């Protein structure tokens, strides 16, 4: 395929994506880690990417799966909170890229608005102004805490916890957060690897609201962004949602954009694809 024909094919896909979004009565956004890369958030794709961000963990030869586990909170809590505390501080100061605003605008135009289904624990959609009631964080959120036991205490916001991290050692240097009920160590309300203690109450409530939203939408636009096949939760949800409603899945991914026959593959970064869709949408009249 020549570069000219490839460009023409991509333009056609962008136009199809723009029409699907403009003509939808609801926007279902299915987002993975690739959504935040254009905001400057790290991509932990493979050990090299993880260790590049956390050299202290590279020196110790600790993989992401080892650090992001309840076992590390039991064995070495200052290391575990060094990692998650650094991430919490990073997410708090990160400004979402323009693509979030474009998605929010498109959702506001749709009759039933937008709903987000994401495996990201960073809270970027809330920071970007999306209605928290219309966000489902299937792996939880680092902005909420829970007891490590757990003792029965519900999930609570992490707002009062200000982590101080020695980045060279990847260790928390201020006081560890505690459970307000039993004073045991607190941890992020995030689904970790080999995690039997995650309290899913908050996510379960979000999933119920998502199911109620989907029940009323007739012709949603399903946009999957930055969700890879290694942990396929977001991909499977987007594929199933599109198939049940006989609408195309719009898949945005710079490396893994392949999609089924009725899908729209956009091998681009999140921001580049969303800005290109916005340009393609000019002149398209939304359906009532």
PDB file of C-alpha atoms in Angstrom:
ATOM      1  CA  UNK A   1       0.000   0.000   0.000  1.00  0.00           C
ATOM      2  CA  UNK A   2       1.395   3.386  -0.988  1.00  0.00           C
ATOM      3  CA  UNK A   3       1.644   6.228   1.487  1.00  0.00           C
ATOM      4  CA  UNK A   4      -1.075   8.100  -0.426  1.00  0.00           C
ATOM      5  CA  UNK A   5      -3.529   5.198  -0.284  1.00  0.00           C
ATOM      6  CA  UNK A   6      -2.691   4.603   3.386  1.00  0.00           C
ATOM      7  CA  UNK A   7      -3.438   8.250   4.130  1.00  0.00           C
ATOM      8  CA  UNK A   8      -6.700   8.042   2.219  1.00  0.00           C
ATOM      9  CA  UNK A   9      -7.676   4.893   4.146  1.00  0.00           C
ATOM     10  CA  UNK A  10      -6.900   6.542   7.485  1.00  0.00           C
ATOM     11  CA  UNK A  11      -8.893   9.636   6.508  1.00  0.00           C
ATOM     12  CA  UNK A  12     -11.860   7.398   5.686  1.00  0.00           C
ATOM     13  CA  UNK A  13     -11.606   5.699   9.069  1.00  0.00           C
ATOM     14  CA  UNK A  14     -11.401   9.038  10.859  1.00  0.00           C
ATOM     15  CA  UNK A  15     -14.495  10.219   8.990  1.00  0.00           C
ATOM     16  CA  UNK A  16     -16.343   7.024   9.944  1.00  0.00           C
ATOM     17  CA  UNK A  17     -15.347   7.483  13.580  1.00  0.00           C
ATOM     18  CA  UNK A  18     -16.478  11.110  13.515  1.00  0.00           C
ATOM     19  CA  UNK A  19     -19.852  10.165  12.035  1.00  0.00           C
ATOM     20  CA  UNK A  20     -20.367   7.400  14.618  1.00  0.00           C
ATOM     21  CA  UNK A  21     -19.696   9.829  17.474  1.00  0.00           C
ATOM     22  CA  UNK A  22     -21.770  12.666  15.989  1.00  0.00           C
ATOM     23  CA  UNK A  23     -24.755  10.386  15.356  1.00  0.00           C
ATOM     24  CA  UNK A  24     -24.657   8.566  18.726  1.00  0.00           C
ATOM     25  CA  UNK A  25     -27.127   9.100  21.558  1.00  0.00           C
ATOM     26  CA  UNK A  26     -24.428   8.258  24.101  1.00  0.00           C
ATOM     27  CA  UNK A  27     -20.644   8.061  24.231  1.00  0.00           C
ATOM     28  CA  UNK A  28     -19.061   5.037  25.906  1.00  0.00           C
ATOM     29  CA  UNK A  29     -15.360   5.703  26.546  1.00  0.00           C
ATOM     30  CA  UNK A  30     -13.258   2.616  27.304  1.00  0.00           C
ATOM     31  CA  UNK A  31      -9.809   3.774  28.400  1.00  0.00           C
ATOM     32  CA  UNK A  32      -6.582   1.997  29.259  1.00  0.00           C
ATOM     33  CA  UNK A  33      -3.138   3.208  30.282  1.00  0.00           C
ATOM     34  CA  UNK A  34      -2.394   4.659  26.846  1.00  0.00           C
ATOM     35  CA  UNK A  35      -4.965   7.384  27.465  1.00  0.00           C
ATOM     36  CA  UNK A  36      -2.657   9.166  29.904  1.00  0.00           C
ATOM     37  CA  UNK A  37       0.623   8.974  27.982  1.00  0.00           C
ATOM     38  CA  UNK A  38       0.015  12.283  26.182  1.00  0.00           C
ATOM     39  CA  UNK A  39      -0.473  13.922  29.592  1.00  0.00           C
ATOM     40  CA  UNK A  40       3.034  12.808  30.538  1.00  0.00           C
ATOM     41  CA  UNK A  41       2.054   9.752  32.589  1.00  0.00           C
ATOM     42  CA  UNK A  42       4.420   6.766  32.337  1.00  0.00           C
ATOM     43  CA  UNK A  43       3.718   3.664  30.290  1.00  0.00           C
ATOM     44  CA  UNK A  44       4.649   0.532  32.244  1.00  0.00           C
ATOM     45  CA  UNK A  45       4.667  -1.594  29.092  1.00  0.00           C
ATOM     46  CA  UNK A  46       7.222  -4.301  29.917  1.00  0.00           C
ATOM     47  CA  UNK A  47       9.917  -4.325  32.630  1.00  0.00           C
ATOM     48  CA  UNK A  48      12.040  -1.773  30.763  1.00  0.00           C
ATOM     49  CA  UNK A  49       9.319   0.879  30.884  1.00  0.00           C
ATOM     50  CA  UNK A  50       8.617   0.261  34.566  1.00  0.00           C
ATOM     51  CA  UNK A  51      12.265   0.272  35.603  1.00  0.00           C
ATOM     52  CA  UNK A  52      13.000   3.405  33.581  1.00  0.00           C
ATOM     53  CA  UNK A  53      10.515   5.268  35.801  1.00  0.00           C
ATOM     54  CA  UNK A  54      11.667   3.590  39.029  1.00  0.00           C
ATOM     55  CA  UNK A  55      15.438   2.942  38.868  1.00  0.00           C
ATOM     56  CA  UNK A  56      15.564   1.931  42.543  1.00  0.00           C
ATOM     57  CA  UNK A  57      13.254  -0.957  41.729  1.00  0.00           C
ATOM     58  CA  UNK A  58      15.403  -1.822  38.720  1.00  0.00           C
ATOM     59  CA  UNK A  59      18.445  -2.052  41.000  1.00  0.00           C
ATOM     60  CA  UNK A  60      16.483  -4.405  43.252  1.00  0.00           C
ATOM     61  CA  UNK A  61      15.198  -6.332  40.205  1.00  0.00           C
ATOM     62  CA  UNK A  62      11.621  -5.924  41.411  1.00  0.00           C
ATOM     63  CA  UNK A  63       8.988  -6.254  38.688  1.00  0.00           C
ATOM     64  CA  UNK A  64       5.764  -4.258  38.558  1.00  0.00           C
ATOM     65  CA  UNK A  65       3.783  -7.377  39.481  1.00  0.00           C
ATOM     66  CA  UNK A  66       5.860  -7.816  42.637  1.00  0.00           C
ATOM     67  CA  UNK A  67       5.683  -4.220  43.846  1.00  0.00           C
ATOM     68  CA  UNK A  68       1.994  -3.737  43.039  1.00  0.00           C
ATOM     69  CA  UNK A  69       0.824  -6.492  45.368  1.00  0.00           C
ATOM     70  CA  UNK A  70      -0.605  -6.838  48.889  1.00  0.00           C
ATOM     71  CA  UNK A  71       2.434  -8.972  49.769  1.00  0.00           C
ATOM     72  CA  UNK A  72       4.732  -5.957  49.421  1.00  0.00           C
ATOM     73  CA  UNK A  73       2.556  -3.924  51.802  1.00  0.00           C
ATOM     74  CA  UNK A  74       2.975  -6.730  54.346  1.00  0.00           C
ATOM     75  CA  UNK A  75       6.684  -7.297  53.731  1.00  0.00           C
ATOM     76  CA  UNK A  76       7.976  -3.783  53.072  1.00  0.00           C
ATOM     77  CA  UNK A  77       5.292  -1.102  53.533  1.00  0.00           C
ATOM     78  CA  UNK A  78       7.586   1.914  53.077  1.00  0.00           C
ATOM     79  CA  UNK A  79       8.664   0.533  49.682  1.00  0.00           C
ATOM     80  CA  UNK A  80       5.082  -0.230  48.675  1.00  0.00           C
ATOM     81  CA  UNK A  81       3.973   3.256  49.697  1.00  0.00           C
ATOM     82  CA  UNK A  82       7.076   4.736  48.084  1.00  0.00           C
ATOM     83  CA  UNK A  83       5.774   3.406  44.780  1.00  0.00           C
ATOM     84  CA  UNK A  84       2.089   4.212  45.280  1.00  0.00           C
ATOM     85  CA  UNK A  85       2.816   7.483  47.089  1.00  0.00           C
ATOM     86  CA  UNK A  86       4.902   8.652  44.145  1.00  0.00           C
ATOM     87  CA  UNK A  87       2.096   7.731  41.766  1.00  0.00           C
ATOM     88  CA  UNK A  88      -0.516   9.474  43.921  1.00  0.00           C
ATOM     89  CA  UNK A  89       1.534  12.702  43.957  1.00  0.00           C
ATOM     90  CA  UNK A  90       2.169  12.421  40.205  1.00  0.00           C
ATOM     91  CA  UNK A  91      -1.511  11.970  39.390  1.00  0.00           C
ATOM     92  CA  UNK A  92      -2.501  14.882  41.603  1.00  0.00           C
ATOM     93  CA  UNK A  93      -0.274  17.325  39.725  1.00  0.00           C
ATOM     94  CA  UNK A  94      -0.810  15.976  36.180  1.00  0.00           C
ATOM     95  CA  UNK A  95      -2.935  18.096  33.826  1.00  0.00           C
ATOM     96  CA  UNK A  96      -5.087  15.978  31.467  1.00  0.00           C
ATOM     97  CA  UNK A  97      -4.354  16.529  27.785  1.00  0.00           C
ATOM     98  CA  UNK A  98      -6.764  18.195  25.352  1.00  0.00           C
ATOM     99  CA  UNK A  99      -8.216  14.853  24.246  1.00  0.00           C
ATOM    100  CA  UNK A 100     -10.115  14.575  27.530  1.00  0.00           C
ATOM    101  CA  UNK A 101     -11.820  17.888  26.824  1.00  0.00           C
ATOM    102  CA  UNK A 102     -12.786  16.787  23.314  1.00  0.00           C
ATOM    103  CA  UNK A 103     -14.373  13.606  24.655  1.00  0.00           C
ATOM    104  CA  UNK A 104     -16.255  15.550  27.319  1.00  0.00           C
ATOM    105  CA  UNK A 105     -17.595  17.973  24.697  1.00  0.00           C
ATOM    106  CA  UNK A 106     -18.782  15.129  22.449  1.00  0.00           C
ATOM    107  CA  UNK A 107     -20.457  13.454  25.395  1.00  0.00           C
ATOM    108  CA  UNK A 108     -22.265  16.650  26.351  1.00  0.00           C
ATOM    109  CA  UNK A 109     -23.768  16.804  22.855  1.00  0.00           C
ATOM    110  CA  UNK A 110     -25.220  13.292  23.091  1.00  0.00           C
ATOM    111  CA  UNK A 111     -28.712  12.783  24.497  1.00  0.00           C
ATOM    112  CA  UNK A 112     -27.538  10.465  27.285  1.00  0.00           C
ATOM    113  CA  UNK A 113     -24.112  11.982  27.766  1.00  0.00           C
ATOM    114  CA  UNK A 114     -20.916  10.003  28.243  1.00  0.00           C
ATOM    115  CA  UNK A 115     -19.904   7.167  30.527  1.00  0.00           C
ATOM    116  CA  UNK A 116     -16.294   6.140  31.144  1.00  0.00           C
ATOM    117  CA  UNK A 117     -15.130   2.578  31.759  1.00  0.00           C
ATOM    118  CA  UNK A 118     -11.440   2.604  32.633  1.00  0.00           C
ATOM    119  CA  UNK A 119      -8.759   0.399  34.140  1.00  0.00           C
ATOM    120  CA  UNK A 120      -6.748   3.506  35.025  1.00  0.00           C
ATOM    121  CA  UNK A 121      -6.464   4.306  38.719  1.00  0.00           C
ATOM    122  CA  UNK A 122      -5.214   7.867  38.156  1.00  0.00           C
ATOM    123  CA  UNK A 123      -8.454   9.880  38.418  1.00  0.00           C
ATOM    124  CA  UNK A 124      -7.659  11.835  35.260  1.00  0.00           C
ATOM    125  CA  UNK A 125     -11.226  11.777  33.953  1.00  0.00           C
ATOM    126  CA  UNK A 126     -12.488  13.376  37.170  1.00  0.00           C
ATOM    127  CA  UNK A 127      -9.724  15.986  36.971  1.00  0.00           C
ATOM    128  CA  UNK A 128     -10.755  16.697  33.366  1.00  0.00           C
ATOM    129  CA  UNK A 129     -14.290  17.548  34.469  1.00  0.00           C
ATOM    130  CA  UNK A 130     -16.205  14.338  33.753  1.00  0.00           C
ATOM    131  CA  UNK A 131     -19.133  13.627  36.068  1.00  0.00           C
ATOM    132  CA  UNK A 132     -17.783  11.238  38.754  1.00  0.00           C
ATOM    133  CA  UNK A 133     -21.196   9.512  38.748  1.00  0.00           C
ATOM    134  CA  UNK A 134     -20.545   8.482  35.134  1.00  0.00           C
ATOM    135  CA  UNK A 135     -17.124   6.903  35.628  1.00  0.00           C
ATOM    136  CA  UNK A 136     -16.474   3.228  36.324  1.00  0.00           C
ATOM    137  CA  UNK A 137     -12.938   2.471  37.540  1.00  0.00           C
ATOM    138  CA  UNK A 138     -12.793  -1.307  37.189  1.00  0.00           C
ATOM    139  CA  UNK A 139      -9.442  -1.566  39.022  1.00  0.00           C
ATOM    140  CA  UNK A 140     -10.251   1.022  41.697  1.00  0.00           C
ATOM    141  CA  UNK A 141      -8.534   4.338  42.345  1.00  0.00           C
ATOM    142  CA  UNK A 142      -5.305   5.400  44.039  1.00  0.00           C
ATOM    143  CA  UNK A 143      -7.215   8.443  45.314  1.00  0.00           C
ATOM    144  CA  UNK A 144      -9.070   6.195  47.796  1.00  0.00           C
ATOM    145  CA  UNK A 145      -7.737   4.113  50.673  1.00  0.00           C
ATOM    146  CA  UNK A 146      -8.762   0.928  52.443  1.00  0.00           C
ATOM    147  CA  UNK A 147      -7.581  -1.139  55.410  1.00  0.00           C
ATOM    148  CA  UNK A 148      -4.962  -3.801  54.623  1.00  0.00           C
ATOM    149  CA  UNK A 149      -6.676  -6.345  56.878  1.00  0.00           C
ATOM    150  CA  UNK A 150      -9.440  -5.417  55.887  1.00  0.00           C
ATOM    151  CA  UNK A 151     -11.289  -4.805  59.158  1.00  0.00           C
ATOM    152  CA  UNK A 152     -14.679  -3.872  57.730  1.00  0.00           C
ATOM    153  CA  UNK A 153     -14.023  -0.146  57.495  1.00  0.00           C
ATOM    154  CA  UNK A 154     -15.352   1.199  54.208  1.00  0.00           C
ATOM    155  CA  UNK A 155     -13.229   2.854  51.547  1.00  0.00           C
ATOM    156  CA  UNK A 156     -12.309   6.493  52.272  1.00  0.00           C
ATOM    157  CA  UNK A 157     -10.740   9.361  50.246  1.00  0.00           C
ATOM    158  CA  UNK A 158      -6.952   9.745  50.319  1.00  0.00           C
ATOM    159  CA  UNK A 159      -7.236  13.560  50.359  1.00  0.00           C
ATOM    160  CA  UNK A 160      -5.668  13.944  53.816  1.00  0.00           C
ATOM    161  CA  UNK A 161      -2.636  11.800  52.962  1.00  0.00           C
ATOM    162  CA  UNK A 162       0.260  13.814  51.519  1.00  0.00           C
ATOM    163  CA  UNK A 163       3.035  11.340  50.664  1.00  0.00           C
ATOM    164  CA  UNK A 164       6.685  12.350  50.962  1.00  0.00           C
ATOM    165  CA  UNK A 165       8.838   9.998  48.921  1.00  0.00           C
ATOM    166  CA  UNK A 166      12.585   9.515  48.640  1.00  0.00           C
ATOM    167  CA  UNK A 167      12.560   8.882  44.899  1.00  0.00           C
ATOM    168  CA  UNK A 168      16.166   7.641  44.823  1.00  0.00           C
ATOM    169  CA  UNK A 169      15.184   4.810  47.177  1.00  0.00           C
ATOM    170  CA  UNK A 170      11.489   4.627  46.229  1.00  0.00           C
ATOM    171  CA  UNK A 171      10.508   4.787  49.893  1.00  0.00           C
ATOM    172  CA  UNK A 172       7.938   6.749  51.858  1.00  0.00           C
ATOM    173  CA  UNK A 173       9.679   8.909  54.446  1.00  0.00           C
ATOM    174  CA  UNK A 174       6.684  10.369  56.305  1.00  0.00           C
ATOM    175  CA  UNK A 175       4.157   8.496  58.432  1.00  0.00           C
ATOM    176  CA  UNK A 176       2.373   5.542  56.851  1.00  0.00           C
ATOM    177  CA  UNK A 177      -1.390   6.037  56.445  1.00  0.00           C
ATOM    178  CA  UNK A 178      -3.502   4.105  58.949  1.00  0.00           C
ATOM    179  CA  UNK A 179      -7.031   2.719  59.034  1.00  0.00           C
ATOM    180  CA  UNK A 180      -9.234   5.111  61.052  1.00  0.00           C
ATOM    181  CA  UNK A 181     -11.104   2.175  62.626  1.00  0.00           C
ATOM    182  CA  UNK A 182      -8.450  -0.351  63.669  1.00  0.00           C
ATOM    183  CA  UNK A 183      -5.173   1.586  63.095  1.00  0.00           C
ATOM    184  CA  UNK A 184      -3.817  -1.098  60.788  1.00  0.00           C
ATOM    185  CA  UNK A 185      -1.804  -0.053  57.740  1.00  0.00           C
ATOM    186  CA  UNK A 186      -3.893   1.516  54.983  1.00  0.00           C
ATOM    187  CA  UNK A 187      -3.337   0.798  51.279  1.00  0.00           C
ATOM    188  CA  UNK A 188      -4.729   2.175  48.020  1.00  0.00           C
ATOM    189  CA  UNK A 189      -8.175   0.940  47.069  1.00  0.00           C
ATOM    190  CA  UNK A 190      -6.667  -0.527  43.906  1.00  0.00           C
ATOM    191  CA  UNK A 191      -6.956  -4.057  42.543  1.00  0.00           C
ATOM    192  CA  UNK A 192      -3.374  -5.335  42.716  1.00  0.00           C
ATOM    193  CA  UNK A 193      -1.784  -8.549  41.523  1.00  0.00           C
ATOM    194  CA  UNK A 194      -2.721 -11.649  43.579  1.00  0.00           C
ATOM    195  CA  UNK A 195      -5.115  -9.478  45.540  1.00  0.00           C
ATOM    196  CA  UNK A 196      -7.777 -11.214  47.631  1.00  0.00           C
ATOM    197  CA  UNK A 197      -8.267  -8.266  50.007  1.00  0.00           C
ATOM    198  CA  UNK A 198      -9.403  -5.552  47.571  1.00  0.00           C
ATOM    199  CA  UNK A 199     -12.656  -3.936  48.700  1.00  0.00           C
ATOM    200  CA  UNK A 200     -14.722  -3.646  45.521  1.00  0.00           C
ATOM    201  CA  UNK A 201     -17.756  -1.847  46.997  1.00  0.00           C
ATOM    202  CA  UNK A 202     -17.008   1.479  45.306  1.00  0.00           C
ATOM    203  CA  UNK A 203     -16.369  -0.122  41.918  1.00  0.00           C
ATOM    204  CA  UNK A 204     -19.440  -2.366  42.259  1.00  0.00           C
ATOM    205  CA  UNK A 205     -21.626   0.732  42.721  1.00  0.00           C
ATOM    206  CA  UNK A 206     -20.021   2.316  39.660  1.00  0.00           C
ATOM    207  CA  UNK A 207     -20.711  -0.802  37.597  1.00  0.00           C
ATOM    208  CA  UNK A 208     -24.367  -0.730  38.613  1.00  0.00           C
ATOM    209  CA  UNK A 209     -24.669   2.865  37.415  1.00  0.00           C
ATOM    210  CA  UNK A 210     -22.944   1.927  34.151  1.00  0.00           C
ATOM    211  CA  UNK A 211     -25.390  -0.937  33.573  1.00  0.00           C
ATOM    212  CA  UNK A 212     -28.318   1.430  34.145  1.00  0.00           C
ATOM    213  CA  UNK A 213     -26.844   3.942  31.695  1.00  0.00           C
ATOM    214  CA  UNK A 214     -26.257   1.312  29.018  1.00  0.00           C
ATOM    215  CA  UNK A 215     -29.820   0.046  29.357  1.00  0.00           C
ATOM    216  CA  UNK A 216     -31.218   3.357  28.095  1.00  0.00           C
ATOM    217  CA  UNK A 217     -28.736   4.076  25.282  1.00  0.00           C
ATOM    218  CA  UNK A 218     -29.829   2.814  21.867  1.00  0.00           C
ATOM    219  CA  UNK A 219     -27.021   3.820  19.508  1.00  0.00           C
ATOM    220  CA  UNK A 220     -23.856   4.497  21.514  1.00  0.00           C
ATOM    221  CA  UNK A 221     -20.492   5.353  20.055  1.00  0.00           C
ATOM    222  CA  UNK A 222     -17.954   2.998  21.661  1.00  0.00           C
ATOM    223  CA  UNK A 223     -14.477   4.516  21.723  1.00  0.00           C
ATOM    224  CA  UNK A 224     -11.650   2.391  23.122  1.00  0.00           C
ATOM    225  CA  UNK A 225      -8.441   4.319  23.805  1.00  0.00           C
ATOM    226  CA  UNK A 226      -5.009   3.019  24.784  1.00  0.00           C
ATOM    227  CA  UNK A 227      -6.176  -0.379  26.024  1.00  0.00           C
ATOM    228  CA  UNK A 228      -3.711  -3.167  25.272  1.00  0.00           C
ATOM    229  CA  UNK A 229      -4.284  -6.918  24.978  1.00  0.00           C
ATOM    230  CA  UNK A 230      -2.002  -7.933  27.887  1.00  0.00           C
ATOM    231  CA  UNK A 231      -4.639  -7.132  30.538  1.00  0.00           C
ATOM    232  CA  UNK A 232      -7.730  -7.241  28.296  1.00  0.00           C
ATOM    233  CA  UNK A 233     -10.464  -6.110  30.724  1.00  0.00           C
ATOM    234  CA  UNK A 234     -11.145  -2.832  28.920  1.00  0.00           C
ATOM    235  CA  UNK A 235     -10.856  -4.359  25.446  1.00  0.00           C
ATOM    236  CA  UNK A 236     -13.303  -7.122  26.210  1.00  0.00           C
ATOM    237  CA  UNK A 237     -15.821  -4.734  27.718  1.00  0.00           C
ATOM    238  CA  UNK A 238     -15.663  -2.406  24.716  1.00  0.00           C
ATOM    239  CA  UNK A 239     -15.906  -5.271  22.219  1.00  0.00           C
ATOM    240  CA  UNK A 240     -18.883  -6.791  24.043  1.00  0.00           C
ATOM    241  CA  UNK A 241     -20.681  -3.457  24.372  1.00  0.00           C
ATOM    242  CA  UNK A 242     -20.260  -2.658  20.663  1.00  0.00           C
ATOM    243  CA  UNK A 243     -21.307  -6.145  19.542  1.00  0.00           C
ATOM    244  CA  UNK A 244     -24.465  -6.194  21.691  1.00  0.00           C
ATOM    245  CA  UNK A 245     -25.647  -2.917  20.154  1.00  0.00           C
ATOM    246  CA  UNK A 246     -24.415  -3.643  16.617  1.00  0.00           C
ATOM    247  CA  UNK A 247     -22.250  -0.542  16.447  1.00  0.00           C
ATOM    248  CA  UNK A 248     -18.602  -0.310  15.349  1.00  0.00           C
ATOM    249  CA  UNK A 249     -15.858  -0.333  17.945  1.00  0.00           C
ATOM    250  CA  UNK A 250     -13.523   2.630  17.456  1.00  0.00           C
ATOM    251  CA  UNK A 251     -10.110   1.372  18.620  1.00  0.00           C
ATOM    252  CA  UNK A 252      -7.354   3.946  19.173  1.00  0.00           C
ATOM    253  CA  UNK A 253      -3.962   2.400  19.850  1.00  0.00           C
ATOM    254  CA  UNK A 254      -0.565   3.230  18.303  1.00  0.00           C
ATOM    255  CA  UNK A 255       0.675  -0.381  18.509  1.00  0.00           C
ATOM    256  CA  UNK A 256      -2.323  -2.718  18.815  1.00  0.00           C
ATOM    257  CA  UNK A 257      -5.137  -1.174  16.786  1.00  0.00           C
ATOM    258  CA  UNK A 258      -6.277  -4.317  14.925  1.00  0.00           C
ATOM    259  CA  UNK A 259     -10.021  -4.769  15.301  1.00  0.00           C
ATOM    260  CA  UNK A 260     -12.776  -6.962  13.860  1.00  0.00           C
ATOM    261  CA  UNK A 261     -14.411  -6.501  10.480  1.00  0.00           C
ATOM    262  CA  UNK A 262     -16.978  -3.957  11.668  1.00  0.00           C
ATOM    263  CA  UNK A 263     -14.516  -1.992  13.791  1.00  0.00           C
ATOM    264  CA  UNK A 264     -12.608   1.196  13.058  1.00  0.00           C
ATOM    265  CA  UNK A 265      -8.867   0.856  13.691  1.00  0.00           C
ATOM    266  CA  UNK A 266      -6.927   4.055  14.335  1.00  0.00           C
ATOM    267  CA  UNK A 267      -3.200   3.284  14.865  1.00  0.00           C
ATOM    268  CA  UNK A 268      -2.483   6.590  16.596  1.00  0.00           C
ATOM    269  CA  UNK A 269      -1.832   8.010  20.036  1.00  0.00           C
ATOM    270  CA  UNK A 270      -4.849   9.125  22.060  1.00  0.00           C
ATOM    271  CA  UNK A 271      -4.386  12.868  21.571  1.00  0.00           C
ATOM    272  CA  UNK A 272      -3.470  12.653  17.875  1.00  0.00           C
ATOM    273  CA  UNK A 273      -6.485  10.467  17.092  1.00  0.00           C
ATOM    274  CA  UNK A 274      -8.976  12.549  19.064  1.00  0.00           C
ATOM    275  CA  UNK A 275      -7.773  15.788  17.501  1.00  0.00           C
ATOM    276  CA  UNK A 276      -7.983  14.179  14.027  1.00  0.00           C
ATOM    277  CA  UNK A 277     -11.528  12.970  14.735  1.00  0.00           C
ATOM    278  CA  UNK A 278     -12.453  16.494  15.847  1.00  0.00           C
ATOM    279  CA  UNK A 279     -11.226  17.866  12.513  1.00  0.00           C
ATOM    280  CA  UNK A 280     -13.113  15.166  10.612  1.00  0.00           C
ATOM    281  CA  UNK A 281     -16.269  16.015  12.566  1.00  0.00           C
ATOM    282  CA  UNK A 282     -16.405  19.547  11.202  1.00  0.00           C
ATOM    283  CA  UNK A 283     -19.450  19.841   8.965  1.00  0.00           C
ATOM    284  CA  UNK A 284     -21.121  16.666  10.232  1.00  0.00           C
ATOM    285  CA  UNK A 285     -24.625  17.367  11.551  1.00  0.00           C
ATOM    286  CA  UNK A 286     -25.436  15.440  14.758  1.00  0.00           C
ATOM    287  CA  UNK A 287     -28.634  13.387  14.698  1.00  0.00           C
ATOM    288  CA  UNK A 288     -31.434  14.503  17.061  1.00  0.00           C
TER     289      UNK A 288
END
